[in-house]
Short mmCIF file of C-alpha atoms and ligand atoms in Angstrom, two decimals:
data_model
loop_
_atom_site.label_atom_id
_atom_site.label_comp_id
_atom_site.label_asym_id
_atom_site.label_seq_id
_atom_site.Cartn_x
_atom_site.Cartn_y
_atom_site.Cartn_z
CA MET A 1 100.60 73.96 152.30
CA THR A 2 97.02 73.54 153.43
CA ARG A 3 94.68 76.41 154.52
CA SER A 4 90.83 76.21 154.72
CA ILE A 5 89.20 79.08 155.53
CA LEU A 6 85.54 79.36 156.79
CA PRO A 7 83.18 81.18 154.56
CA LEU A 8 80.44 82.71 156.31
CA THR A 9 77.63 80.98 154.54
CA GLY A 10 75.34 77.91 155.42
CA ARG A 11 76.31 74.62 154.25
CA SER A 12 79.59 74.64 152.77
CA LEU A 13 81.28 75.08 156.16
CA ARG A 14 82.29 71.31 156.65
CA ALA A 15 85.87 70.32 155.39
CA PRO A 16 87.15 66.97 154.42
CA LYS A 17 88.72 65.09 157.19
CA SER A 18 92.21 66.01 156.13
CA SER A 19 91.41 69.80 156.64
CA CYS A 20 90.43 71.71 159.51
CA VAL A 21 87.59 74.15 159.39
CA PHE A 22 88.27 77.38 161.10
CA ILE A 23 91.86 76.89 161.03
CA TYR A 24 94.61 78.14 159.09
CA ASP A 25 98.26 77.92 159.28
CA ASP A 26 99.85 81.03 159.08
CA SER A 27 103.29 79.95 158.87
CA LYS A 28 103.14 78.22 155.58
CA ALA A 29 100.55 80.26 153.77
CA PRO A 30 100.30 82.96 151.46
CA PRO A 31 98.29 85.85 152.68
CA PRO A 32 94.57 85.00 152.87
CA PRO A 33 92.29 86.18 150.11
CA PHE A 34 90.74 89.17 151.93
CA SER A 35 89.27 91.35 149.42
CA ALA A 36 89.22 94.91 150.73
CA PRO A 37 86.49 97.14 149.79
CA GLN A 38 87.85 100.01 147.35
CA GLY A 39 89.01 102.90 149.00
CA LEU A 40 89.81 101.36 152.34
CA ALA A 41 93.48 101.48 153.34
CA SER A 42 95.54 98.35 153.04
CA GLY A 43 96.47 98.69 156.70
CA PHE A 44 92.79 98.10 157.66
CA PHE A 45 93.33 94.25 156.76
CA SER A 46 96.41 93.80 159.08
CA LYS A 47 97.17 90.31 159.96
CA PRO A 48 95.75 89.15 163.23
CA ARG A 49 98.09 88.43 166.16
CA ASP A 50 98.47 84.58 166.83
CA PHE A 51 98.28 84.16 170.47
CA SER A 52 99.26 80.66 170.37
CA LEU A 53 102.82 81.47 169.88
CA PRO A 54 105.37 81.61 172.88
CA ASN A 55 105.70 84.76 174.86
CA SER A 56 107.78 86.04 177.75
CA SER A 57 105.54 84.82 180.40
CA TRP A 58 105.64 81.19 179.42
CA GLY A 59 107.35 79.16 182.02
CA PRO A 60 109.74 76.19 181.64
CA GLU A 61 106.93 73.51 181.59
CA MET A 62 104.75 75.54 178.99
CA MET A 63 107.70 75.88 176.79
CA ARG A 64 108.87 72.30 177.20
CA LEU A 65 105.29 70.86 176.35
CA TYR A 66 104.93 73.50 173.31
CA GLU A 67 108.42 72.31 171.68
CA GLN A 68 107.48 68.63 172.21
CA TYR A 69 104.25 69.09 170.16
CA ASN A 70 105.57 71.76 167.89
CA SER A 71 108.64 69.68 166.92
CA GLN A 72 106.44 67.01 165.84
CA CYS A 73 104.29 69.66 163.58
CA GLY A 74 104.58 69.56 159.71
CA GLU A 75 106.33 72.41 158.51
CA GLU A 76 107.84 74.17 155.35
CA THR A 77 111.61 73.45 155.45
CA GLU A 78 114.01 76.49 154.30
CA GLY A 79 114.31 74.84 151.00
CA GLY A 80 110.54 75.34 150.40
CA GLU A 81 109.79 71.58 151.05
CA ASN A 82 107.12 70.39 153.34
CA ARG A 83 108.13 68.41 156.32
CA GLU A 84 105.47 65.89 157.33
CA GLY A 85 104.51 65.71 160.91
CA PRO A 86 101.56 64.16 162.73
CA TRP A 87 100.86 67.41 164.83
CA LYS A 88 99.49 70.61 163.51
CA ARG A 89 99.69 73.74 165.78
CA LEU A 90 96.35 75.51 165.77
CA PRO A 91 96.68 79.37 165.47
CA SER A 92 94.68 81.56 167.80
CA TYR A 93 93.36 84.85 167.28
CA ASN A 94 91.31 87.10 169.72
CA ARG A 95 88.09 86.80 167.62
CA PHE A 96 86.68 83.68 165.74
CA LEU A 97 85.49 86.00 162.95
CA LYS A 98 89.13 86.51 161.91
CA TYR A 99 89.30 82.92 160.72
CA ALA A 100 86.57 83.61 158.12
CA THR A 101 87.31 84.66 154.69
CA GLY A 102 87.09 88.44 154.96
CA GLY A 103 86.89 87.88 158.73
CA VAL A 104 89.19 90.64 159.78
CA TYR A 105 87.03 93.21 157.75
CA LEU A 106 83.88 91.46 159.38
CA SER A 107 85.29 91.79 162.90
CA ARG A 108 85.47 95.43 162.43
CA MET A 109 81.70 95.50 161.32
CA ILE A 110 80.19 93.26 163.85
CA HIS A 111 80.51 94.21 167.45
CA LYS A 112 84.02 95.61 166.78
CA LYS A 113 84.95 95.69 170.45
CA ALA A 114 83.96 92.21 171.03
CA ARG A 115 86.88 89.84 171.97
CA LEU A 116 87.36 86.07 172.80
CA PHE A 117 87.59 86.62 176.62
CA THR A 118 90.57 83.86 176.93
CA ARG A 119 92.55 86.05 174.49
CA ASN A 120 91.57 89.33 176.10
CA ASN A 121 94.57 89.69 178.05
CA ARG A 122 96.86 92.75 177.87
CA ASP A 123 98.99 91.43 180.85
CA GLN A 124 100.78 88.44 179.41
CA GLY A 125 100.75 85.50 181.76
CA ALA A 126 98.14 86.91 183.99
CA THR A 127 95.14 84.81 183.03
CA PHE A 128 94.75 82.17 180.15
CA GLU A 129 98.13 81.05 178.38
CA TYR A 130 97.74 78.35 176.04
CA VAL A 131 98.13 76.64 172.67
CA LEU A 132 96.36 73.78 170.93
CA PHE A 133 97.84 71.15 168.75
CA PHE A 134 95.52 68.53 166.67
CA ASN A 135 97.06 65.27 165.40
CA SER A 136 94.46 64.36 162.35
CA GLU A 137 95.91 60.64 162.16
CA GLU A 138 94.81 59.98 165.70
CA ASP A 139 92.10 62.31 165.75
CA LYS A 140 93.44 63.94 169.07
CA CYS A 141 93.63 67.35 170.16
CA VAL A 142 95.64 68.73 173.11
CA GLY A 143 95.88 71.86 174.77
CA VAL A 144 98.88 72.91 177.00
CA PHE A 145 97.47 75.70 179.42
CA GLN A 146 99.53 77.66 181.86
CA ALA A 147 97.03 79.39 184.44
CA GLY A 148 97.84 82.96 185.47
CA HIS A 149 97.25 84.66 188.85
CA LEU A 150 94.33 86.41 187.91
CA LEU A 151 92.38 82.99 187.38
CA GLU A 152 92.38 82.60 191.30
CA GLY A 153 89.28 80.63 192.81
CA PRO A 154 90.12 78.79 196.15
CA PRO A 155 93.17 80.45 197.45
CA GLY A 156 96.42 79.82 195.52
CA HIS A 157 94.52 77.70 193.08
CA VAL A 158 92.49 78.05 189.72
CA HIS A 159 88.81 78.70 189.52
CA GLY A 160 86.61 75.90 188.53
CA GLY A 161 84.99 78.28 185.92
CA ALA A 162 88.37 79.13 184.34
CA ILE A 163 88.99 75.19 184.27
CA ALA A 164 86.02 74.58 182.47
CA THR A 165 86.66 77.69 180.00
CA MET A 166 89.74 75.75 178.98
CA ILE A 167 88.19 72.35 178.73
CA ASP A 168 85.27 74.04 176.65
CA THR A 169 87.89 75.59 174.42
CA VAL A 170 90.04 72.21 173.71
CA ILE A 171 86.94 70.23 173.15
CA GLY A 172 84.94 72.82 171.33
CA THR A 173 87.78 73.06 168.79
CA HIS A 174 88.10 69.41 168.51
CA ALA A 175 84.28 69.19 168.04
CA THR A 176 84.49 72.09 165.26
CA ILE A 177 87.31 70.31 163.47
CA ALA A 178 85.07 67.01 163.47
CA CYS A 179 81.85 68.53 162.50
CA GLY A 180 82.23 72.22 161.53
CA PRO A 181 80.70 74.88 163.68
CA VAL A 182 79.11 73.71 166.92
CA LEU A 183 77.78 74.88 170.06
CA THR A 184 78.49 73.36 173.56
CA ALA A 185 75.01 71.79 174.55
CA ASN A 186 76.15 69.87 177.68
CA LEU A 187 79.45 69.83 179.73
CA ASN A 188 80.13 67.62 182.69
CA ILE A 189 83.12 68.03 184.91
CA ASN A 190 84.61 65.80 187.53
CA TYR A 191 87.13 68.00 189.38
CA ARG A 192 89.37 65.47 190.92
CA ARG A 193 92.54 67.82 192.14
CA PRO A 194 92.93 71.39 192.55
CA ILE A 195 95.51 73.15 190.12
CA PRO A 196 97.89 75.56 191.80
CA LEU A 197 98.18 78.92 190.07
CA GLY A 198 101.03 79.36 187.82
CA ASN A 199 101.00 75.44 186.87
CA THR A 200 100.84 74.15 183.41
CA VAL A 201 98.57 71.69 182.68
CA LEU A 202 97.85 69.41 179.77
CA LEU A 203 94.41 68.71 178.07
CA GLU A 204 93.59 65.69 175.71
CA SER A 205 90.46 65.36 174.33
CA SER A 206 88.77 62.51 171.99
CA VAL A 207 85.69 62.52 169.88
CA ASP A 208 83.66 59.33 171.15
CA LYS A 209 80.95 59.34 168.62
CA LYS A 210 79.07 61.50 166.11
CA GLU A 211 75.15 61.13 165.75
CA GLY A 212 73.44 63.24 163.41
CA LYS A 213 73.84 66.93 164.52
CA LYS A 214 75.36 65.63 167.81
CA VAL A 215 79.08 65.12 168.45
CA PHE A 216 80.11 63.68 172.01
CA VAL A 217 83.74 64.35 173.23
CA THR A 218 85.90 63.54 176.30
CA CYS A 219 88.89 65.45 177.91
CA LYS A 220 91.39 64.82 180.63
CA MET A 221 93.27 67.38 182.24
CA THR A 222 96.51 66.25 183.88
CA SER A 223 99.63 67.72 185.33
CA SER A 224 102.18 68.69 182.78
CA ASP A 225 104.07 65.26 183.53
CA GLY A 226 100.58 63.21 183.23
CA SER A 227 101.21 61.89 186.58
CA LYS A 228 98.04 63.82 188.34
CA LEU A 229 94.50 63.81 187.07
CA HIS A 230 93.05 67.25 187.61
CA THR A 231 89.71 66.50 185.65
CA ASP A 232 87.92 63.96 183.55
CA SER A 233 84.90 65.38 181.64
CA THR A 234 82.50 64.64 178.90
CA ALA A 235 80.74 67.06 176.44
CA LEU A 236 77.94 67.22 173.85
CA PHE A 237 78.18 69.74 171.05
CA VAL A 238 75.39 70.24 168.39
CA SER A 239 76.05 71.51 165.04
CA ILE A 240 74.79 75.04 164.16
CA LYS A 241 74.79 77.31 160.82
CA VAL A 242 76.96 80.28 161.48
CA SER A 243 74.40 82.41 159.80
CA GLN A 244 71.92 81.70 162.68
CA LEU A 245 74.59 83.49 165.24
CA LEU A 246 75.36 86.17 163.15
CA LEU A 247 71.59 86.75 162.46
CA GLY A 248 70.81 86.32 166.14
CA SER A 249 68.10 83.60 165.47
C1 LIG B 1 87.74 77.43 166.29
C2 LIG B 1 86.60 77.25 167.26
C3 LIG B 1 86.94 76.89 168.62
C4 LIG B 1 85.80 76.82 169.28
C5 LIG B 1 86.19 76.68 170.82
C6 LIG B 1 85.30 77.32 172.01
C7 LIG B 1 84.13 76.57 172.24
C8 LIG B 1 83.16 77.51 172.81
C9 LIG B 1 81.84 76.74 172.72
C10 LIG B 1 80.90 77.63 173.48
O1 LIG B 1 81.13 77.99 174.53
S1 LIG B 1 79.35 77.60 172.97
C11 LIG B 1 78.65 78.64 173.98
C12 LIG B 1 77.55 77.92 175.09
N1 LIG B 1 76.62 77.10 174.45
C13 LIG B 1 75.32 77.89 174.22
O2 LIG B 1 75.25 78.97 174.36
C14 LIG B 1 74.50 76.86 173.54
C15 LIG B 1 72.90 77.27 173.60
N2 LIG B 1 72.18 76.32 173.13
C16 LIG B 1 71.70 76.39 171.96
O3 LIG B 1 72.10 77.33 171.10
C17 LIG B 1 70.90 75.24 171.51
O4 LIG B 1 70.08 74.70 172.46
C18 LIG B 1 71.87 74.07 170.72
C19 LIG B 1 72.47 74.42 169.55
C20 LIG B 1 72.92 73.45 171.62
C21 LIG B 1 70.73 72.85 170.33
O5 LIG B 1 69.73 73.17 169.63
P1 LIG B 1 69.06 72.92 168.16
O6 LIG B 1 67.99 73.34 168.22
O7 LIG B 1 70.18 73.01 167.19
O8 LIG B 1 69.11 71.18 168.74
P2 LIG B 1 67.72 70.32 168.57
O9 LIG B 1 66.62 70.76 169.45
O10 LIG B 1 67.69 70.15 167.23
O11 LIG B 1 68.45 69.05 169.08
C22 LIG B 1 69.48 68.46 168.28
C23 LIG B 1 69.95 67.14 169.19
O12 LIG B 1 70.72 67.27 170.30
C24 LIG B 1 70.04 66.95 171.62
N3 LIG B 1 70.23 68.07 172.59
C25 LIG B 1 70.22 69.52 172.31
N4 LIG B 1 70.58 70.15 173.37
C26 LIG B 1 70.82 69.14 174.33
C27 LIG B 1 71.27 69.09 175.87
N5 LIG B 1 71.51 70.47 176.32
N6 LIG B 1 71.43 67.86 176.26
C28 LIG B 1 71.44 66.94 175.54
N7 LIG B 1 70.77 66.76 174.40
C29 LIG B 1 70.61 67.89 173.68
C30 LIG B 1 68.54 67.07 171.16
O13 LIG B 1 67.91 66.13 172.05
C31 LIG B 1 68.59 66.46 169.67
O14 LIG B 1 69.03 64.95 169.74
P3 LIG B 1 68.19 63.93 168.75
O15 LIG B 1 68.87 64.44 167.51
O16 LIG B 1 68.87 62.61 169.43
O17 LIG B 1 66.87 64.11 168.80
#
């Protein structure tokens, strides 16, 4: 089983191509090596919820695409052996800090009420329901996104900002896998066709090139059967040191 955990220090953030920074696979891993300061209750380090798993709000198209990719993910069999698969489901928590070594602890120390807004949804299905998969052999990332009724922009359809959010999420994750911690420097979106509320769409990203601190990524968003193009987009991400973010510089 592979597990890569982000240490919150400067340069050691990049992982070999075969592993993913910021990402670990709960399904196969022993508990992370969070070290509780003495005197704190062990419940303080409860495992964060993985929001990328199905819930009762997921409709048939969302479930179909989830199953399509999840069935191609490597996993540990009941016999304890590793089954190979080209795809990996990327767990998703409501704070990036929770990916870090000791991150559950840190997330309670630093802006403890802060939450990733795409995962700050108490009403399942009302806003962003999504799951990301990564294929390291093909260097492809896909997102399956079901748009809830609270994402309305034009009547009955998804707001362009919510669409941009999901694009940024998929390509930002892909850029992070490719280069370690990054921030979006530039995002260009061509909105080709509106997305009806409640629909499930598919996002597919590819890394075009890396140039020093820069990584260029493209993304297409289509209907769940791939027949309609909703958006095509390009983005530039620039590598940063996480310590810069935490120190506010
Ligand atoms: C598990 C993780 C999942 C993550 C998913 C979610 C992803 C969400 C991502 C986000 O939403 S990030 C939040 C929105 N973005 C920001 O707030 C970024 C704000 N901007 C910055 O912090 C800085 O401007 C930035 C880090 C992007 C760049 O500053 P630097 O000082 O590091 O860059 P520098 O000036 O050294 O430039 C490096 C190269 O990038 C180029 N560059 C920088 N900004 C650019 C820009 N905006 N457009 C075009 N090129 C740009 C710059 O010209 C230069 O090119 P060269 O190396 O060829 O000289």
